Amino acid sequence: MIDFLSKKLDWLNVEYWFYVLNDLSLVYIILPFFILELIRYAYQKRLTKDLILDSVANIITFGAFFIIEIILGILAITKVYFWIYDNFSLPHLELNWATIITCILLADLAYYWEHRMMHRIGIGWATHTVHHSSPHFNMSVAYRFGPLDAILPIVFSLPIVMLGFDPILVLLSEVFVQVFQTLLHTEIIGKFTRPVEYIFNTPSHHRVHHGSNRQYWDKNYAGILIIWDRMFGTFEPEIEKVKYGISEPLNSNNPIKVFFHGLTRLYNKIRKTKGFKNKLLVFIKPPDWEGT
């Protein structure tokens, strides 16, 4: 086992397998699964105009996210990662199975904390609320992103780079965690066996995370492993039927309104909050905080 974990790997093979597991999953899992979901909606007579328009809005927000954050952001993010890697990291680690597995686990832990932050501070929720604002739950909702969703998590990723992990491996690991999350956005799959449900994040756990039911607020932040939520006290099982959406419903499928509504609501809250200090606190206080 030690020989296997310490086996040195080349980037060509590593990038190929990440490509197969990440990028190509859209072709062999996500799109087929979404078609199956549409068939299921039609069979249950739930394939409504609202659901179709919601799905279209989800894809458009992803397009905006890709243009604004990925194309522009990845260039800047990669430069920041490599600058930290070259100037402030511990000795650089070799590329082998041990470093790949460890990096994915660290990326998963970092995802838990950045995801929790996105829910618990004002500026984080202003962008992440876009993802939660759909009253539906299917594969298209996984692509419903807010304007700053790729920028704020950098704070939690840089420490991994500082530990000596190659920046490209860190980015690939983050994408791997995100793709795993995508697969959880479905109502078709119920619950798995107890060991799986105890260790891994599953559709059942992630349905809870998208619930607007009061007992489901700010629960199940995990990416791949639900054990983070169990360890840090944010786990909640799926018991009551989940009502999807946010506490203040958006009631719109206009892609522009969907994409920017969180920032608009944050701006309105800042404008109404009295006192310069309180206005600044709106950015870092929980989204339900009211200035005194």
JSON list of C-alpha atoms in Angstrom, two decimals, residues 1 24 27-28 80 116 121 133 155 167 173 207-208 261 284 290:
[
{"chain": "A", "resi": 1, "resn": "MET", "atom": "CA", "xyz": [0.00, 0.00, 0.00]},
{"chain": "A", "resi": 24, "resn": "LEU", "atom": "CA", "xyz": [-16.60, 14.15, -19.34]},
{"chain": "A", "resi": 27, "resn": "VAL", "atom": "CA", "xyz": [-21.65, 13.78, -21.05]},
{"chain": "A", "resi": 28, "resn": "TYR", "atom": "CA", "xyz": [-21.93, 10.37, -19.44]},
{"chain": "A", "resi": 80, "resn": "VAL", "atom": "CA", "xyz": [-2.00, 34.09, -7.27]},
{"chain": "A", "resi": 116, "resn": "ARG", "atom": "CA", "xyz": [-20.24, 27.53, 5.63]},
{"chain": "A", "resi": 121, "resn": "ILE", "atom": "CA", "xyz": [-21.59, 36.24, 6.24]},
{"chain": "A", "resi": 133, "resn": "SER", "atom": "CA", "xyz": [-33.18, 30.48, -4.73]},
{"chain": "A", "resi": 155, "resn": "VAL", "atom": "CA", "xyz": [-9.15, 32.43, 0.94]},
{"chain": "A", "resi": 167, "resn": "PRO", "atom": "CA", "xyz": [-1.52, 24.84, -7.63]},
{"chain": "A", "resi": 173, "resn": "SER", "atom": "CA", "xyz": [-9.12, 18.82, -6.62]},
{"chain": "A", "resi": 207, "resn": "ARG", "atom": "CA", "xyz": [-31.69, 17.98, -0.26]},
{"chain": "A", "resi": 208, "resn": "VAL", "atom": "CA", "xyz": [-31.65, 19.03, 3.38]},
{"chain": "A", "resi": 261, "resn": "HIS", "atom": "CA", "xyz": [-30.81, 39.46, -6.76]},
{"chain": "A", "resi": 284, "resn": "ILE", "atom": "CA", "xyz": [-19.43, 40.19, 7.48]},
{"chain": "A", "resi": 290, "resn": "GLU", "atom": "CA", "xyz": [-29.98, 43.67, 11.72]}
]
